[in-house]
């Protein structure tokens, strides 16, 4: 595949994901908000308002979905888009507030997160399984149990802390 054709396909996928996100977050959000205003049902108004504020994570999810990534990269992309949009603010009392943010920042952060996630997914093989507490006490035993590795092998992390044995 030629570079120009590859870039065109990726731009089309990203654009399609952005269209999905805008349709749901802005379009459906405003529709629900307007219905809540017209009917006087405050819960509908709140749901619509929250949906419109969730544009940045929706952009991340839409882009990741159209780029056909796995769930881990999809949720990471949602977080990256939210942070890239500057949608999270810390209030004076230390609590967090979610605002609309900058859609261009969300688009850039989500696109970078998808490409980095697709490139690096699967490099470090860590399984998140439930094991009884006796394995949690000793991290090395737990790691070797999960990886079923030989004590002389080093893992993809390349650290002595994660050596089996």
PDB file of C-alpha atoms in Angstrom:
ATOM      1  CA  UNK A   1       0.000   0.000   0.000  1.00  0.00           C
ATOM      2  CA  UNK A   2       1.382   3.371  -0.951  1.00  0.00           C
ATOM      3  CA  UNK A   3       1.985   5.977   1.745  1.00  0.00           C
ATOM      4  CA  UNK A   4      -0.505   8.434   0.259  1.00  0.00           C
ATOM      5  CA  UNK A   5      -3.269   5.831   0.119  1.00  0.00           C
ATOM      6  CA  UNK A   6      -2.502   4.721   3.699  1.00  0.00           C
ATOM      7  CA  UNK A   7      -2.694   8.292   5.003  1.00  0.00           C
ATOM      8  CA  UNK A   8      -5.955   8.900   3.130  1.00  0.00           C
ATOM      9  CA  UNK A   9      -7.522   5.768   4.644  1.00  0.00           C
ATOM     10  CA  UNK A  10      -6.421   6.732   8.155  1.00  0.00           C
ATOM     11  CA  UNK A  11      -7.744  10.279   7.750  1.00  0.00           C
ATOM     12  CA  UNK A  12     -11.090   8.892   6.572  1.00  0.00           C
ATOM     13  CA  UNK A  13     -11.298   6.560   9.579  1.00  0.00           C
ATOM     14  CA  UNK A  14     -10.445   9.358  12.014  1.00  0.00           C
ATOM     15  CA  UNK A  15     -12.955  11.691  10.339  1.00  0.00           C
ATOM     16  CA  UNK A  16     -15.661   9.058  10.525  1.00  0.00           C
ATOM     17  CA  UNK A  17     -14.952   8.527  14.231  1.00  0.00           C
ATOM     18  CA  UNK A  18     -15.165  12.281  14.837  1.00  0.00           C
ATOM     19  CA  UNK A  19     -18.521  12.368  13.023  1.00  0.00           C
ATOM     20  CA  UNK A  20     -19.852   9.558  15.240  1.00  0.00           C
ATOM     21  CA  UNK A  21     -18.730  11.362  18.377  1.00  0.00           C
ATOM     22  CA  UNK A  22     -20.153  14.715  17.377  1.00  0.00           C
ATOM     23  CA  UNK A  23     -23.470  13.175  16.350  1.00  0.00           C
ATOM     24  CA  UNK A  24     -23.892  11.374  19.665  1.00  0.00           C
ATOM     25  CA  UNK A  25     -22.361  13.838  22.100  1.00  0.00           C
ATOM     26  CA  UNK A  26     -23.556  17.086  20.594  1.00  0.00           C
ATOM     27  CA  UNK A  27     -26.536  16.124  18.458  1.00  0.00           C
ATOM     28  CA  UNK A  28     -28.254  13.593  20.684  1.00  0.00           C
ATOM     29  CA  UNK A  29     -27.170  15.487  23.818  1.00  0.00           C
ATOM     30  CA  UNK A  30     -28.815  18.717  22.654  1.00  0.00           C
ATOM     31  CA  UNK A  31     -31.896  16.802  21.541  1.00  0.00           C
ATOM     32  CA  UNK A  32     -32.335  15.203  24.970  1.00  0.00           C
ATOM     33  CA  UNK A  33     -31.592  18.528  26.663  1.00  0.00           C
ATOM     34  CA  UNK A  34     -34.206  20.292  24.542  1.00  0.00           C
ATOM     35  CA  UNK A  35     -36.780  17.582  25.235  1.00  0.00           C
ATOM     36  CA  UNK A  36     -36.103  18.007  28.947  1.00  0.00           C
ATOM     37  CA  UNK A  37     -36.579  21.780  28.619  1.00  0.00           C
ATOM     38  CA  UNK A  38     -39.801  21.445  26.647  1.00  0.00           C
ATOM     39  CA  UNK A  39     -41.381  18.811  28.879  1.00  0.00           C
ATOM     40  CA  UNK A  40     -40.068  20.224  32.152  1.00  0.00           C
ATOM     41  CA  UNK A  41     -38.423  16.919  33.069  1.00  0.00           C
ATOM     42  CA  UNK A  42     -35.236  17.999  34.795  1.00  0.00           C
ATOM     43  CA  UNK A  43     -33.638  14.548  34.592  1.00  0.00           C
ATOM     44  CA  UNK A  44     -33.751  14.630  30.770  1.00  0.00           C
ATOM     45  CA  UNK A  45     -32.234  18.106  30.818  1.00  0.00           C
ATOM     46  CA  UNK A  46     -29.378  16.895  33.046  1.00  0.00           C
ATOM     47  CA  UNK A  47     -28.744  13.805  30.920  1.00  0.00           C
ATOM     48  CA  UNK A  48     -28.561  15.946  27.784  1.00  0.00           C
ATOM     49  CA  UNK A  49     -26.252  18.466  29.459  1.00  0.00           C
ATOM     50  CA  UNK A  50     -23.889  15.738  30.673  1.00  0.00           C
ATOM     51  CA  UNK A  51     -23.894  14.114  27.230  1.00  0.00           C
ATOM     52  CA  UNK A  52     -22.819  17.357  25.542  1.00  0.00           C
ATOM     53  CA  UNK A  53     -20.027  17.859  28.083  1.00  0.00           C
ATOM     54  CA  UNK A  54     -18.718  14.362  27.308  1.00  0.00           C
ATOM     55  CA  UNK A  55     -17.575  15.397  23.817  1.00  0.00           C
ATOM     56  CA  UNK A  56     -13.850  14.903  24.484  1.00  0.00           C
ATOM     57  CA  UNK A  57     -14.098  11.275  25.684  1.00  0.00           C
ATOM     58  CA  UNK A  58     -16.619  10.596  22.916  1.00  0.00           C
ATOM     59  CA  UNK A  59     -14.118  11.853  20.338  1.00  0.00           C
ATOM     60  CA  UNK A  60     -11.522   9.469  21.751  1.00  0.00           C
ATOM     61  CA  UNK A  61     -13.944   6.548  21.698  1.00  0.00           C
ATOM     62  CA  UNK A  62     -15.171   7.324  18.177  1.00  0.00           C
ATOM     63  CA  UNK A  63     -11.671   7.582  16.745  1.00  0.00           C
ATOM     64  CA  UNK A  64     -10.486   4.443  18.520  1.00  0.00           C
ATOM     65  CA  UNK A  65     -13.556   2.497  17.423  1.00  0.00           C
ATOM     66  CA  UNK A  66     -13.134   3.415  13.759  1.00  0.00           C
ATOM     67  CA  UNK A  67      -9.419   2.595  13.929  1.00  0.00           C
ATOM     68  CA  UNK A  68     -10.416  -0.905  15.116  1.00  0.00           C
ATOM     69  CA  UNK A  69      -8.348  -1.057  18.297  1.00  0.00           C
ATOM     70  CA  UNK A  70      -8.866  -3.343  21.282  1.00  0.00           C
ATOM     71  CA  UNK A  71     -10.615  -2.306  24.495  1.00  0.00           C
ATOM     72  CA  UNK A  72      -7.462  -1.359  26.400  1.00  0.00           C
ATOM     73  CA  UNK A  73      -6.356   1.088  23.721  1.00  0.00           C
ATOM     74  CA  UNK A  74      -9.926   2.378  23.318  1.00  0.00           C
ATOM     75  CA  UNK A  75     -10.228   3.351  26.984  1.00  0.00           C
ATOM     76  CA  UNK A  76      -6.724   4.787  27.002  1.00  0.00           C
ATOM     77  CA  UNK A  77      -7.680   6.887  23.999  1.00  0.00           C
ATOM     78  CA  UNK A  78     -10.745   8.197  25.814  1.00  0.00           C
ATOM     79  CA  UNK A  79      -8.538   9.293  28.712  1.00  0.00           C
ATOM     80  CA  UNK A  80      -5.974  10.840  26.380  1.00  0.00           C
ATOM     81  CA  UNK A  81      -8.632  12.771  24.490  1.00  0.00           C
ATOM     82  CA  UNK A  82     -10.116  14.092  27.723  1.00  0.00           C
ATOM     83  CA  UNK A  83      -6.739  15.276  28.952  1.00  0.00           C
ATOM     84  CA  UNK A  84      -5.740  16.601  25.531  1.00  0.00           C
ATOM     85  CA  UNK A  85      -8.895  18.681  25.389  1.00  0.00           C
ATOM     86  CA  UNK A  86      -8.158  20.170  28.787  1.00  0.00           C
ATOM     87  CA  UNK A  87     -11.598  18.976  29.832  1.00  0.00           C
ATOM     88  CA  UNK A  88     -10.656  18.146  33.411  1.00  0.00           C
ATOM     89  CA  UNK A  89     -10.197  21.002  35.838  1.00  0.00           C
ATOM     90  CA  UNK A  90      -9.245  20.831  39.493  1.00  0.00           C
ATOM     91  CA  UNK A  91     -11.436  23.006  41.671  1.00  0.00           C
ATOM     92  CA  UNK A  92     -10.270  24.903  44.762  1.00  0.00           C
ATOM     93  CA  UNK A  93     -11.576  22.237  47.138  1.00  0.00           C
ATOM     94  CA  UNK A  94      -9.564  19.566  45.271  1.00  0.00           C
ATOM     95  CA  UNK A  95     -12.485  17.982  43.442  1.00  0.00           C
ATOM     96  CA  UNK A  96     -12.485  17.457  39.696  1.00  0.00           C
ATOM     97  CA  UNK A  97     -14.806  19.062  37.196  1.00  0.00           C
ATOM     98  CA  UNK A  98     -15.424  17.940  33.624  1.00  0.00           C
ATOM     99  CA  UNK A  99     -15.957  20.709  31.082  1.00  0.00           C
ATOM    100  CA  UNK A 100     -16.393  20.635  27.317  1.00  0.00           C
ATOM    101  CA  UNK A 101     -12.753  21.320  26.515  1.00  0.00           C
ATOM    102  CA  UNK A 102     -11.028  21.936  23.203  1.00  0.00           C
ATOM    103  CA  UNK A 103     -12.118  19.489  20.481  1.00  0.00           C
ATOM    104  CA  UNK A 104      -8.958  20.042  18.422  1.00  0.00           C
ATOM    105  CA  UNK A 105      -6.771  19.083  21.378  1.00  0.00           C
ATOM    106  CA  UNK A 106      -8.931  16.009  21.926  1.00  0.00           C
ATOM    107  CA  UNK A 107      -8.628  15.055  18.248  1.00  0.00           C
ATOM    108  CA  UNK A 108      -4.838  15.346  18.257  1.00  0.00           C
ATOM    109  CA  UNK A 109      -4.425  13.511  21.583  1.00  0.00           C
ATOM    110  CA  UNK A 110      -6.800  10.713  20.554  1.00  0.00           C
ATOM    111  CA  UNK A 111      -5.114  10.213  17.185  1.00  0.00           C
ATOM    112  CA  UNK A 112      -1.658  10.038  18.764  1.00  0.00           C
ATOM    113  CA  UNK A 113      -2.939   7.690  21.492  1.00  0.00           C
ATOM    114  CA  UNK A 114      -4.442   5.323  18.926  1.00  0.00           C
ATOM    115  CA  UNK A 115      -1.294   5.112  16.846  1.00  0.00           C
ATOM    116  CA  UNK A 116       0.958   4.688  19.894  1.00  0.00           C
ATOM    117  CA  UNK A 117      -1.434   2.128  21.376  1.00  0.00           C
ATOM    118  CA  UNK A 118      -1.645   0.103  18.168  1.00  0.00           C
ATOM    119  CA  UNK A 119       2.125   0.163  17.818  1.00  0.00           C
ATOM    120  CA  UNK A 120       2.896  -0.876  21.397  1.00  0.00           C
ATOM    121  CA  UNK A 121      -0.014  -3.118  22.365  1.00  0.00           C
ATOM    122  CA  UNK A 122       1.139  -6.582  23.355  1.00  0.00           C
ATOM    123  CA  UNK A 123       4.785  -5.635  23.963  1.00  0.00           C
ATOM    124  CA  UNK A 124       4.534  -6.236  27.703  1.00  0.00           C
ATOM    125  CA  UNK A 125       2.571  -9.369  28.422  1.00  0.00           C
ATOM    126  CA  UNK A 126       0.940  -8.959  31.824  1.00  0.00           C
ATOM    127  CA  UNK A 127      -2.171 -10.891  32.689  1.00  0.00           C
ATOM    128  CA  UNK A 128      -4.611  -9.436  35.186  1.00  0.00           C
ATOM    129  CA  UNK A 129      -6.119 -12.545  36.686  1.00  0.00           C
ATOM    130  CA  UNK A 130      -7.426 -13.247  40.120  1.00  0.00           C
ATOM    131  CA  UNK A 131      -5.235 -15.486  42.229  1.00  0.00           C
ATOM    132  CA  UNK A 132      -5.592 -16.320  45.924  1.00  0.00           C
ATOM    133  CA  UNK A 133      -3.933 -14.041  48.457  1.00  0.00           C
ATOM    134  CA  UNK A 134      -1.052 -16.445  49.057  1.00  0.00           C
ATOM    135  CA  UNK A 135       0.323 -15.546  45.613  1.00  0.00           C
ATOM    136  CA  UNK A 136      -0.082 -11.814  46.126  1.00  0.00           C
ATOM    137  CA  UNK A 137       2.254 -11.789  49.109  1.00  0.00           C
ATOM    138  CA  UNK A 138       5.231 -12.740  46.977  1.00  0.00           C
ATOM    139  CA  UNK A 139       5.281 -10.763  43.728  1.00  0.00           C
ATOM    140  CA  UNK A 140       7.992 -12.888  42.154  1.00  0.00           C
ATOM    141  CA  UNK A 141       6.101 -16.127  42.784  1.00  0.00           C
ATOM    142  CA  UNK A 142       2.954 -14.543  41.421  1.00  0.00           C
ATOM    143  CA  UNK A 143       4.757 -13.275  38.324  1.00  0.00           C
ATOM    144  CA  UNK A 144       6.243 -16.689  37.624  1.00  0.00           C
ATOM    145  CA  UNK A 145       2.894 -18.365  38.175  1.00  0.00           C
ATOM    146  CA  UNK A 146       1.245 -16.054  35.672  1.00  0.00           C
ATOM    147  CA  UNK A 147       4.019 -16.266  33.089  1.00  0.00           C
ATOM    148  CA  UNK A 148       4.924 -19.937  33.632  1.00  0.00           C
ATOM    149  CA  UNK A 149       8.509 -18.989  33.045  1.00  0.00           C
ATOM    150  CA  UNK A 150      11.860 -20.554  33.660  1.00  0.00           C
ATOM    151  CA  UNK A 151      13.879 -18.965  36.527  1.00  0.00           C
ATOM    152  CA  UNK A 152      16.700 -18.174  34.120  1.00  0.00           C
ATOM    153  CA  UNK A 153      14.491 -16.329  31.620  1.00  0.00           C
ATOM    154  CA  UNK A 154      14.091 -12.592  31.589  1.00  0.00           C
ATOM    155  CA  UNK A 155      10.816 -11.112  30.509  1.00  0.00           C
ATOM    156  CA  UNK A 156       9.996  -8.441  27.951  1.00  0.00           C
ATOM    157  CA  UNK A 157      10.184  -5.756  30.644  1.00  0.00           C
ATOM    158  CA  UNK A 158      13.960  -6.234  30.883  1.00  0.00           C
ATOM    159  CA  UNK A 159      14.206  -5.577  34.593  1.00  0.00           C
ATOM    160  CA  UNK A 160      15.810  -7.663  37.326  1.00  0.00           C
ATOM    161  CA  UNK A 161      12.775  -6.982  39.515  1.00  0.00           C
ATOM    162  CA  UNK A 162      10.649  -9.099  37.218  1.00  0.00           C
ATOM    163  CA  UNK A 163      13.033 -12.003  36.865  1.00  0.00           C
ATOM    164  CA  UNK A 164      11.450 -15.327  37.608  1.00  0.00           C
ATOM    165  CA  UNK A 165      12.965 -17.367  40.369  1.00  0.00           C
TER     166      UNK A 165
END
